[in-house]
Structure formats: structure tokens, C-alpha cells
Short mmCIF file of C-alpha atoms in Angstrom, two decimals:
data_model
loop_
_atom_site.label_atom_id
_atom_site.label_comp_id
_atom_site.label_asym_id
_atom_site.label_seq_id
_atom_site.Cartn_x
_atom_site.Cartn_y
_atom_site.Cartn_z
CA MET H 29 141.08 21.72 -182.16
CA PHE H 30 140.08 19.90 -185.34
CA ILE H 31 136.68 18.19 -185.46
CA GLY H 32 134.38 16.86 -188.16
CA ARG H 33 135.08 16.66 -191.90
CA GLU H 34 135.29 12.85 -191.71
CA ARG H 35 133.82 12.39 -195.19
CA GLU H 36 136.13 14.96 -196.76
CA LEU H 37 139.21 13.47 -195.06
CA ALA H 38 138.20 9.95 -196.10
CA ALA H 39 137.80 11.10 -199.71
CA LEU H 40 141.17 12.88 -199.71
CA ASN H 41 142.95 9.88 -198.17
CA LYS H 42 141.40 7.56 -200.75
CA LEU H 43 142.73 9.80 -203.54
CA TYR H 44 146.13 9.95 -201.84
CA GLU H 45 146.35 6.16 -201.63
CA SER H 46 145.76 5.78 -205.38
CA ASP H 47 149.47 6.65 -205.82
CA LYS H 48 148.78 8.15 -209.23
CA PHE H 49 148.24 11.72 -210.40
CA GLU H 50 145.26 13.34 -208.70
CA PHE H 51 143.95 16.87 -209.02
CA VAL H 52 141.51 18.05 -206.34
CA VAL H 53 139.67 21.39 -206.30
CA ILE H 54 138.60 22.56 -202.83
CA TYR H 55 136.51 25.69 -202.49
CA GLY H 56 134.07 27.33 -200.11
CA ARG H 57 133.34 30.53 -198.27
CA ARG H 58 135.92 32.26 -196.09
CA ARG H 59 136.19 31.04 -192.47
CA VAL H 60 134.62 27.68 -193.30
CA GLY H 61 137.73 25.64 -192.49
CA LYS H 62 139.32 24.80 -195.86
CA THR H 63 142.88 25.55 -194.70
CA ALA H 64 142.35 23.58 -191.47
CA LEU H 65 141.11 20.61 -193.53
CA ILE H 66 144.15 20.72 -195.84
CA SER H 67 146.58 21.16 -192.94
CA HIS H 68 145.06 18.20 -191.10
CA PHE H 69 145.13 16.06 -194.25
CA ILE H 70 148.79 16.76 -195.18
CA ASP H 71 150.07 16.34 -191.62
CA ASN H 72 152.71 13.57 -191.56
CA LYS H 73 152.65 13.31 -195.38
CA SER H 74 155.20 14.49 -197.96
CA ALA H 75 153.63 17.80 -198.84
CA ILE H 76 154.42 21.26 -200.18
CA TYR H 77 151.97 23.84 -198.87
CA PHE H 78 151.80 27.32 -200.37
CA MET H 79 149.31 30.07 -199.64
CA GLY H 80 148.89 32.77 -202.26
CA VAL H 81 148.81 36.41 -201.20
CA GLU H 82 147.00 39.36 -202.70
CA SER H 83 150.13 40.77 -204.31
CA ASN H 84 151.91 40.68 -207.67
CA ALA H 85 153.25 37.65 -209.55
CA LYS H 86 156.83 38.27 -208.43
CA GLN H 87 155.96 38.13 -204.74
CA ASN H 88 153.85 34.99 -205.15
CA LEU H 89 156.55 33.28 -207.24
CA GLU H 90 159.18 34.04 -204.59
CA ASN H 91 156.96 32.63 -201.83
CA PHE H 92 156.10 29.58 -203.94
CA SER H 93 159.79 28.97 -204.65
CA LYS H 94 160.61 29.10 -200.93
CA SER H 95 157.90 26.52 -200.17
CA ILE H 96 159.23 24.12 -202.83
CA LEU H 97 162.92 24.49 -201.99
CA SER H 98 162.26 24.30 -198.27
CA TYR H 99 160.52 20.96 -198.85
CA HIS H 100 163.28 19.60 -201.10
CA THR H 101 166.35 20.88 -199.25
CA GLY H 102 164.99 21.35 -195.74
CA MET H 103 166.51 24.83 -195.66
CA GLU H 104 165.18 28.35 -196.06
CA THR H 105 166.62 29.93 -199.18
CA GLU H 106 166.34 33.19 -201.06
CA THR H 107 166.70 31.42 -204.43
CA SER H 108 163.71 31.76 -206.71
CA PHE H 109 162.57 29.96 -209.86
CA LEU H 110 162.50 32.05 -213.01
CA SER H 111 158.80 31.34 -213.67
CA PHE H 112 155.78 29.49 -212.31
CA GLN H 113 156.22 26.98 -215.13
CA ALA H 114 159.77 26.20 -214.00
CA ALA H 115 158.66 25.90 -210.36
CA LEU H 116 155.71 23.64 -211.14
CA GLU H 117 157.70 21.50 -213.56
CA TYR H 118 160.29 20.96 -210.81
CA VAL H 119 157.52 19.59 -208.53
CA PHE H 120 156.05 17.40 -211.27
CA LYS H 121 159.50 15.88 -211.89
CA LEU H 122 160.11 15.32 -208.17
CA SER H 123 156.79 13.50 -207.94
CA GLU H 124 157.79 10.99 -210.59
CA ARG H 125 159.92 9.31 -207.91
CA GLU H 126 157.75 9.78 -204.81
CA ARG H 127 154.19 10.59 -203.74
CA ILE H 128 153.99 14.35 -203.11
CA ILE H 129 151.09 16.61 -202.27
CA LEU H 130 151.22 20.13 -203.66
CA ALA H 131 148.55 22.30 -202.03
CA ILE H 132 148.10 25.82 -203.40
CA ASP H 133 145.81 27.68 -201.00
CA GLU H 134 144.06 30.89 -202.02
CA TYR H 135 144.74 29.97 -205.64
CA PRO H 136 142.68 32.91 -207.02
CA TYR H 137 145.21 35.41 -205.60
CA VAL H 138 148.03 33.65 -207.47
CA ALA H 139 146.09 33.14 -210.69
CA ARG H 140 144.92 36.74 -210.83
CA SER H 141 148.50 37.96 -210.50
CA SER H 142 149.77 35.53 -213.15
CA LYS H 143 147.24 35.34 -215.97
CA SER H 144 148.90 32.37 -217.70
CA LEU H 145 149.06 30.18 -214.56
CA ALA H 146 145.95 28.10 -215.33
CA SER H 147 147.18 27.35 -218.85
CA THR H 148 150.62 26.45 -217.49
CA ILE H 149 149.10 24.00 -215.00
CA GLN H 150 146.96 22.53 -217.79
CA LEU H 151 150.05 22.06 -220.00
CA LEU H 152 152.02 20.33 -217.25
CA ILE H 153 149.13 18.07 -216.21
CA ASP H 154 148.73 16.91 -219.80
CA GLN H 155 152.48 16.32 -220.06
CA TYR H 156 153.05 14.51 -216.74
CA LYS H 157 149.73 12.98 -215.64
CA ASP H 158 150.68 9.47 -216.78
CA THR H 159 154.09 9.42 -215.05
CA SER H 160 153.54 11.67 -212.05
CA LYS H 161 152.55 10.67 -208.51
CA LEU H 162 151.63 14.25 -207.67
CA MET H 163 148.45 15.02 -205.73
CA LEU H 164 147.66 18.60 -206.70
CA ILE H 165 145.21 20.57 -204.55
CA LEU H 166 143.94 23.98 -205.63
CA CYS H 167 141.97 25.75 -202.92
CA GLY H 168 140.11 29.05 -203.00
CA SER H 169 137.70 31.21 -201.02
CA SER H 170 136.46 33.25 -203.97
CA MET H 171 133.49 31.08 -204.89
CA SER H 172 132.76 32.84 -208.17
CA TYR H 173 136.41 32.67 -209.30
CA MET H 174 136.74 28.96 -208.51
CA GLU H 175 133.48 28.12 -210.25
CA ASP H 176 134.11 30.31 -213.31
CA HIS H 177 137.89 29.92 -213.80
CA VAL H 178 138.63 26.43 -212.46
CA LEU H 179 135.46 24.31 -212.61
CA ALA H 180 133.59 25.86 -215.55
CA TYR H 181 133.47 24.23 -218.99
CA LYS H 182 135.39 27.08 -220.66
CA ALA H 183 138.14 27.19 -218.01
CA PRO H 184 141.61 25.91 -219.09
CA LEU H 185 141.63 23.36 -216.24
CA TYR H 186 138.22 21.92 -217.08
CA GLY H 187 138.34 18.14 -217.44
CA ARG H 188 141.67 17.78 -215.61
CA ARG H 189 140.40 17.52 -212.04
CA THR H 190 139.80 14.09 -210.54
CA ALA H 191 137.69 15.41 -207.63
CA GLN H 192 136.18 18.60 -206.26
CA MET H 193 134.90 19.51 -202.79
CA LYS H 194 132.68 22.41 -201.88
CA ILE H 195 133.28 22.88 -198.15
CA MET H 196 130.11 23.85 -196.31
CA PRO H 197 129.54 25.07 -192.74
CA PHE H 198 128.93 22.37 -190.13
CA ASP H 199 125.39 21.16 -189.52
CA PHE H 200 123.80 21.26 -186.06
CA ILE H 201 125.09 17.84 -185.02
CA GLU H 202 128.70 18.71 -185.92
CA THR H 203 128.36 22.10 -184.25
CA CYS H 204 127.26 20.48 -180.97
CA ARG H 205 130.55 18.56 -180.87
CA TYR H 206 132.39 21.85 -180.34
CA PHE H 207 130.67 22.51 -177.02
CA LYS H 208 130.77 20.14 -174.04
CA ASN H 209 129.56 22.54 -171.34
CA PHE H 210 126.44 24.04 -172.95
CA SER H 211 122.99 22.67 -172.12
CA PRO H 212 120.97 21.25 -175.05
CA GLU H 213 118.95 24.48 -175.28
CA GLU H 214 122.08 26.62 -175.23
CA LYS H 215 123.51 24.57 -178.12
CA ALA H 216 120.46 25.39 -180.23
CA TYR H 217 120.79 29.11 -179.45
CA VAL H 218 124.51 29.11 -180.30
CA TYR H 219 123.81 27.35 -183.62
CA GLY H 220 121.12 29.94 -184.33
CA ILE H 221 123.46 32.80 -183.50
CA VAL H 222 126.73 31.84 -185.24
CA GLY H 223 125.73 28.88 -187.44
CA GLY H 224 128.22 26.16 -188.30
CA THR H 225 131.18 28.17 -189.60
CA PRO H 226 134.24 26.95 -187.63
CA GLN H 227 135.94 30.34 -187.33
CA TYR H 228 132.80 31.82 -185.78
CA LEU H 229 132.33 28.88 -183.42
CA LEU H 230 135.82 29.52 -182.06
CA GLN H 231 134.62 32.93 -180.82
CA ILE H 232 132.10 31.24 -178.50
CA ASN H 233 133.03 30.23 -174.92
CA ASP H 234 130.92 27.32 -173.64
CA LYS H 235 131.83 28.19 -170.04
CA LEU H 236 129.78 31.38 -170.33
CA SER H 237 126.02 31.82 -170.79
CA VAL H 238 124.48 32.49 -174.20
CA LYS H 239 123.68 36.00 -172.97
CA ASP H 240 127.33 36.69 -172.09
CA ASN H 241 128.52 35.21 -175.41
CA ILE H 242 126.19 37.51 -177.35
CA LYS H 243 127.42 40.50 -175.34
CA ASN H 244 131.10 39.53 -175.78
CA THR H 245 130.84 39.05 -179.55
CA PHE H 246 127.99 40.81 -181.35
CA LEU H 247 127.58 43.61 -178.79
CA ASN H 248 131.28 44.32 -178.28
CA PRO H 249 132.86 46.77 -180.77
CA ASN H 250 136.28 45.19 -180.17
CA SER H 251 135.29 41.58 -180.94
CA ALA H 252 136.18 39.68 -184.11
CA LEU H 253 132.50 39.16 -184.98
CA PHE H 254 131.32 42.73 -184.50
CA GLU H 255 132.38 43.89 -187.98
CA GLU H 256 132.73 40.44 -189.60
CA PRO H 257 129.76 40.55 -192.04
CA GLU H 258 130.69 43.97 -193.39
CA ASN H 259 134.39 43.08 -193.63
CA MET H 260 133.61 39.85 -195.44
CA LEU H 261 131.41 41.65 -197.95
CA LYS H 262 134.21 44.14 -198.63
CA GLN H 263 136.47 41.21 -199.52
CA GLU H 264 133.92 39.51 -201.76
CA VAL H 265 132.03 42.28 -203.62
CA ARG H 266 132.71 45.63 -205.23
CA GLU H 267 129.73 47.60 -203.89
CA PRO H 268 129.23 46.47 -200.29
CA ALA H 269 126.84 49.34 -199.45
CA LEU H 270 124.04 48.05 -201.70
CA TYR H 271 124.67 44.45 -200.66
CA ASN H 272 124.44 45.61 -197.04
CA ALA H 273 121.12 47.30 -197.73
CA ILE H 274 119.70 44.18 -199.41
CA ILE H 275 120.74 41.84 -196.58
CA THR H 276 119.34 44.27 -194.01
CA ALA H 277 116.04 44.46 -195.89
CA ILE H 278 115.73 40.66 -195.92
CA ALA H 279 116.78 40.35 -192.25
CA THR H 280 114.08 42.79 -191.20
CA GLY H 281 111.21 41.06 -193.00
CA ALA H 282 111.35 41.74 -196.75
CA SER H 283 111.15 38.32 -198.39
CA ARG H 284 109.85 38.91 -201.92
CA MET H 285 111.85 40.68 -204.61
CA SER H 286 109.32 43.54 -204.83
CA GLU H 287 109.55 44.09 -201.06
CA ILE H 288 113.36 44.01 -201.12
CA SER H 289 113.39 46.47 -204.02
CA GLY H 290 111.01 48.81 -202.20
CA LYS H 291 113.06 48.84 -198.99
CA VAL H 292 116.38 49.30 -200.79
CA GLY H 293 115.11 51.92 -203.24
CA GLU H 294 116.45 50.23 -206.40
CA ASN H 295 114.51 48.59 -209.23
CA THR H 296 113.94 44.83 -209.14
CA ASN H 297 116.34 44.08 -212.02
CA ILE H 298 119.28 45.63 -210.14
CA CYS H 299 118.28 43.96 -206.86
CA SER H 300 117.90 40.61 -208.61
CA THR H 301 121.51 40.71 -209.85
CA TYR H 302 122.85 41.51 -206.41
CA VAL H 303 120.69 38.86 -204.75
CA LYS H 304 122.02 36.22 -207.18
CA ASN H 305 125.58 37.11 -206.13
CA LEU H 306 124.62 36.79 -202.46
CA ILE H 307 123.09 33.38 -203.19
CA SER H 308 126.34 32.24 -204.83
CA LEU H 309 128.21 33.35 -201.69
CA GLY H 310 125.92 31.23 -199.52
CA ILE H 311 124.60 34.26 -197.62
CA ILE H 312 121.09 34.41 -199.13
CA GLU H 313 118.89 31.52 -200.23
CA LYS H 314 115.93 31.45 -202.60
CA GLU H 315 113.03 29.27 -201.60
CA THR H 316 110.01 28.16 -203.57
CA PRO H 317 107.09 26.20 -202.11
CA TYR H 318 108.01 22.50 -202.00
CA GLY H 319 107.23 20.84 -205.32
CA GLU H 320 107.26 24.08 -207.32
CA LYS H 321 110.57 24.57 -209.14
CA GLU H 322 109.90 28.05 -210.50
CA SER H 323 107.20 30.05 -208.84
CA ARG H 324 106.07 33.64 -208.44
CA LYS H 325 105.72 32.73 -204.78
CA ALA H 326 109.52 32.54 -204.41
CA ILE H 327 110.87 34.16 -201.27
CA TYR H 328 114.38 35.08 -200.11
CA SER H 329 115.88 34.56 -196.68
CA ILE H 330 119.30 34.70 -195.05
CA ALA H 331 120.91 31.26 -195.24
CA ASP H 332 123.84 31.88 -192.88
CA ASN H 333 122.78 32.08 -189.23
CA MET H 334 125.58 34.44 -188.19
CA PHE H 335 124.63 36.90 -190.95
CA ARG H 336 120.96 36.48 -190.10
CA PHE H 337 121.51 37.25 -186.40
CA TRP H 338 123.93 40.11 -187.04
CA TYR H 339 121.74 41.91 -189.60
CA ARG H 340 118.61 41.33 -187.54
CA PHE H 341 119.95 42.83 -184.31
CA VAL H 342 123.28 44.69 -184.63
CA PRO H 343 122.59 47.57 -187.08
CA GLU H 344 119.48 48.79 -185.23
CA ASN H 345 121.43 48.81 -181.96
CA SER H 346 124.78 50.01 -183.34
CA SER H 347 124.64 53.45 -181.67
CA ILE H 348 124.25 52.10 -178.14
CA ILE H 349 126.72 49.26 -178.82
CA ALA H 350 129.33 51.83 -179.89
CA ARG H 351 128.83 53.56 -176.52
CA GLY H 352 129.57 50.34 -174.64
CA ALA H 353 126.00 49.76 -173.48
CA SER H 354 125.95 46.01 -174.18
CA ASP H 355 123.49 45.33 -171.32
CA LEU H 356 120.96 47.76 -172.77
CA ALA H 357 121.44 46.35 -176.28
CA TYR H 358 120.87 42.81 -175.00
CA LYS H 359 117.68 43.87 -173.19
CA ARG H 360 116.35 45.11 -176.54
CA ILE H 361 117.30 41.86 -178.28
CA GLU H 362 116.19 39.33 -175.66
CA PRO H 363 112.38 39.61 -176.16
CA HIS H 364 112.83 38.68 -179.85
CA LEU H 365 115.17 35.69 -179.42
CA SER H 366 112.48 33.01 -179.08
CA ASP H 367 110.73 34.21 -182.24
CA TYR H 368 114.10 34.40 -184.03
CA MET H 369 114.78 30.77 -183.08
CA GLY H 370 111.65 29.50 -184.85
CA LYS H 371 113.37 29.29 -188.26
CA VAL H 372 116.52 27.84 -186.67
CA PHE H 373 114.49 25.08 -185.00
CA GLU H 374 112.87 24.22 -188.34
CA GLU H 375 116.35 23.82 -189.84
CA ILE H 376 117.44 21.57 -186.94
CA CYS H 377 114.31 19.42 -187.39
CA ARG H 378 114.92 19.06 -191.13
CA GLN H 379 118.50 17.94 -190.43
CA TYR H 380 117.14 15.41 -187.92
CA LEU H 381 114.81 13.93 -190.57
CA TRP H 382 117.72 13.63 -193.03
CA LYS H 383 119.66 11.79 -190.33
CA LEU H 384 116.73 9.38 -189.84
CA LEU H 385 116.48 8.82 -193.60
CA LEU H 386 120.18 8.06 -194.00
CA SER H 387 120.10 5.61 -191.09
CA GLY H 388 117.01 3.85 -192.49
CA GLU H 389 114.76 4.93 -189.60
CA CYS H 390 112.42 7.34 -191.38
CA PRO H 391 108.94 5.97 -192.21
CA VAL H 392 108.91 7.95 -195.46
CA ALA H 393 111.78 7.40 -197.92
CA PHE H 394 111.85 10.95 -199.29
CA SER H 395 114.41 12.29 -201.76
CA SER H 396 114.07 15.95 -200.77
CA LEU H 397 112.23 18.07 -198.25
CA GLY H 398 111.32 21.69 -197.78
CA ARG H 399 108.70 24.20 -196.70
CA TRP H 400 105.39 24.79 -198.43
CA TRP H 401 103.16 27.82 -198.51
CA GLY H 402 100.18 28.73 -200.63
CA ASN H 403 96.44 29.29 -200.73
CA ASP H 404 94.01 27.20 -198.67
CA PRO H 405 90.77 27.29 -200.71
CA LYS H 406 88.74 25.73 -197.88
CA GLU H 407 89.72 28.29 -195.25
CA LYS H 408 90.19 31.03 -197.86
CA CYS H 409 93.52 32.08 -196.41
CA GLN H 410 97.25 31.61 -196.84
CA ALA H 411 98.61 28.40 -195.31
CA GLU H 412 102.12 27.25 -194.41
CA ILE H 413 103.64 23.84 -193.70
CA ASP H 414 107.04 23.80 -191.99
CA ILE H 415 108.17 20.49 -193.50
CA LEU H 416 106.91 18.59 -196.52
CA ALA H 417 108.74 15.61 -198.03
CA GLU H 418 107.48 13.32 -200.78
CA GLN H 419 108.38 9.68 -201.32
CA ASP H 420 106.17 9.22 -204.37
CA LYS H 421 102.82 10.46 -205.70
CA ASN H 422 100.97 8.56 -202.97
CA THR H 423 103.26 8.91 -199.95
CA ALA H 424 104.49 11.98 -198.08
CA LEU H 425 105.63 13.34 -194.73
CA PHE H 426 104.23 16.51 -193.13
CA GLY H 427 105.91 18.25 -190.20
CA GLU H 428 105.31 21.15 -187.85
CA CYS H 429 107.96 22.70 -185.56
CA LYS H 430 107.19 24.71 -182.41
CA TRP H 431 109.95 26.49 -180.50
CA THR H 432 107.89 27.52 -177.49
CA ASN H 433 107.98 26.76 -173.77
CA GLU H 434 104.28 25.84 -173.79
CA LYS H 435 103.32 22.24 -174.50
CA VAL H 436 102.26 21.60 -178.10
CA ASP H 437 98.53 20.85 -178.03
CA LEU H 438 96.08 18.85 -180.11
CA GLY H 439 95.13 21.93 -182.14
CA VAL H 440 98.59 22.00 -183.78
CA LEU H 441 98.22 18.39 -184.91
CA GLU H 442 94.68 18.96 -186.19
CA LYS H 443 95.78 22.02 -188.17
CA LEU H 444 98.63 20.03 -189.76
CA ILE H 445 96.22 17.23 -190.70
CA LYS H 446 93.84 19.74 -192.33
CA ARG H 447 96.65 21.33 -194.31
CA SER H 448 97.91 17.95 -195.48
CA GLU H 449 94.45 17.39 -197.01
CA LEU H 450 95.25 20.15 -199.52
CA PHE H 451 97.42 17.48 -201.21
CA PRO H 452 96.34 14.20 -202.89
CA TYR H 453 98.64 11.86 -200.91
CA LYS H 454 96.92 8.69 -199.65
CA ASN H 455 99.72 7.49 -197.34
CA VAL H 456 100.75 10.23 -194.93
CA HIS H 457 103.01 10.35 -191.89
CA TYR H 458 103.04 13.31 -189.53
CA TYR H 459 105.90 14.68 -187.42
CA LEU H 460 105.37 17.19 -184.63
CA PHE H 461 108.49 18.76 -183.13
CA ALA H 462 108.32 20.53 -179.77
CA LYS H 463 110.88 22.54 -177.84
CA LYS H 464 109.58 21.15 -174.53
CA ALA H 465 106.68 18.66 -174.59
CA PHE H 466 103.18 17.75 -175.81
CA THR H 467 99.82 17.88 -174.05
CA LYS H 468 98.12 14.63 -173.08
CA GLY H 469 95.40 15.28 -175.66
CA CYS H 470 97.97 15.61 -178.42
CA SER H 471 99.90 12.53 -177.29
CA ASP H 472 96.71 10.42 -177.02
CA ARG H 473 95.52 11.43 -180.50
CA ALA H 474 98.96 10.71 -181.99
CA TYR H 475 98.96 7.24 -180.42
CA GLU H 476 95.40 6.59 -181.62
CA MET H 477 96.20 7.61 -185.22
CA GLY H 478 99.36 5.48 -185.43
CA ASN H 479 100.97 7.56 -188.18
CA VAL H 480 102.14 10.45 -186.02
CA THR H 481 105.61 10.81 -184.49
CA LEU H 482 106.11 13.28 -181.64
CA VAL H 483 109.67 14.51 -181.19
CA ARG H 484 110.92 16.75 -178.39
CA TYR H 485 114.02 18.86 -178.95
CA GLU H 486 115.62 16.86 -176.15
CA ASP H 487 115.14 13.68 -178.23
CA ILE H 488 116.97 15.28 -181.17
CA VAL H 489 119.98 16.16 -179.00
CA LYS H 490 120.03 12.69 -177.44
CA SER H 491 120.22 11.15 -180.92
CA ILE H 492 123.47 12.99 -181.68
#
């Protein structure tokens, strides 16, 4: 089942229809759906698809040759080109007569085995770009390799690409399209548990409860997701043990670099290097209070929901999971799920506001939004604001998100108003987001003020 990626497909089709040489770089984390996107795009088009393997140059050249000759002759053959240059030049010459797509998937495997490949591609692009109708796609899962050896200024292929796409996990709206049988609340929990990575979503069965899905995947030693985070780290980094320790520290509450360093038992300089690598992989994110680009108040959190859920709950229950006691493990996890969902709900609410902005329905035309935290000099305590978005120096939006079964009361609105007064904005609009509903007192005050929007989670799902 292929869903989503409408923008990416539209962009690829537009490039395809140009009927001139195009060079597209597609990259993104493993499991995010890059191969599915390419396969869907080239379906019913004249295309040569080749996936590199983690082997030597000879093996990759033989496989590449088979892909080319199978396209051209329609037959499987054991014949092989003498070099990658000869194979690629053959494709460039073929494409002078017809529109052809050449998609090289897992390009880093091929390029690592053949050190001169990037320079060879550069040479042939420069030679044939004016006469060729080739659409060349290089795709890779190694984010650092693609950024450093394909997209970077010093890379041989720099300046040759005509487009690049960083493929990201699905957002909440796209994720909901996977599941027809879940209730709205179940969809939120599933997004919080596995995020928007297509390969992880395929492990979820919407004919079962969230409880049974958690037991069948994260609490089942035989499932594909049970060892996924550790296996993925082994593929991406050289010292997975320390990376594991850092992610675990963050998942269990360490958010500042000094706290992470203390829990891991390494100095902050070493931890900082490892954290930067995790950020580049899209596993960890660095946050600063909204409006502060560089701040000592920076905190770190797990960006990927599947990693966040796994590291929060699986390692501490691994012994009983290994003994097949999934019911017992779930009983230990269940009391913490609502609290865990707080951050997930904030993310869903932020995505909802972006949707309103892009459709022209948001009362504040912000250019970015985020969280804010800092000192409240009036109350002499630390204060947090779930959502803050600025339109200009006079206009801003403040939001608060509550994932709780109780109705959100007037006190939540009053606290948000007080915290907004820490800022000099004259024109302010407030958003309160509730899992269930609002008290009459809160609703009446919002109506009276006129610059408050109350949004139930149900309203967000209905807008999808």
C-alpha cells in the first residue's frame, strides 16, 4: 500500500516532464520510504533501477550491468561492463534517443566500493548534460555520506544536481491515513508509539487494540520492532554502546548536556560529539527557548517517537519481556502512557497550527513556532509555554496543550495569559488544546475575551 508523498511525486514528475537532463538526490533515514517512493515514481516509465549492496566494486558492477542490459535487451545476462564508466556511458548514450530514468539506490554502498565513481559521474554529466534526456536519481540512507560526499561544496558532484529531496517521516495527518479502523484516540497513541516512519507503521494492525499492538511489537522478542533501534544504530554508527547510553539517558529524563554527561559517565565534550551525530540522524533534537537561537538553556529530546517509546519503556523491562511476560510488562508501562503522550499531543497541536497557517485560517501569520521556557520574575519560578509563535514584534500566538481526561478549566487559560505577559506583544491570540473538553467557566471566558480559540483533539482529527 502506497500513501502520501504527493509533493515529492509531483516534484519528480515535473522534473521528468522537462525531457532534459535532470539529476535528483534523494536521501533520508532508513525505513522512511525512499525506495517505495522511487518504485512508485518509475512505475510505467522507462527506467533502470539498481540497488547497491554492501560488497566490493566487482559485485556491484556485475549487478549494475545486469540492470542495464536487462532494461535494454529484456533478457537476463551474465555479461558485465568492464567498468562503471563504461556502464554509465552506455546509459547516457541510450538516453540521447529516449527519456530514461536511472535510479541508483543505496548509492553510498556503491561509491564506497568504487572510490572514483563520483568523479566518473561528474565527468559524464559534464560531457552529456546538454544532449542527454537522462533523469539520474542517486538515493542513500547514510545521511552523513549523502550530505558530505554528494551535496557538500567540496564533493565532486556539487553543482550538478538539479534537485534534492530529504525524505522525512510522515506527519500525524499522513499517519492517520494508514489506519481506517482505529478510533481518533487510538490514532494519537499509535503516532506517539511508532511515529510516522512507514516501515514501522506497517507493523501495526488497526484491527487490534493499542494494548495488543504494543504487546505484539515492543514487548515481543520475536517482532521486527523489538531490536530495531539497536540494529539501526549498529548500521549507522561505529560505537553503538555509547550512543545507546546517551539515548537512554535522554529518554529517562536527562535533557541538558551536563545531565546527559553525568548519567552516561563521559565528559561533556565527548557526549556533545555523539549527540551531534544523533541529531544528524534525526533521532535526537536540540531545542532552545523560542526566539533564542543559541542559549545555555538548550535542551535535548528524542525526536523520533518510535525511538522515544522504545528507550523509555523497553530496556527497563527487557528481562521480563525476554521471559515472555508481555502482560506484566504492559502493566508496568500502562500507568505512564498518558504522561508520555503529553509531548506527542504538543507535536500534533503544532502540526495542526501549521495546517491552519498554510490554509489561511490561522489568526496569526507566524513564520515559525516552538516551545518557550525561562524565568518568571513575577512568580519567581521557572515557567513554560507549550506553543509560542510570532508574527511580528507586536503580534504573537500562545498555546497550551492538555492530554488529560479531565476538562480543561479556567485556571489553565489564566495561567497562559499571565505567562504571555512576560513578553511585550500587544496583539495576542490564545489557543487551548484539550484531549476531551473544556469547563463552562473556561468556555465562557474564552468567548468573552474574543481572542481565544478552544480546540478539542476531536476537532483536530475531524479537520484531517
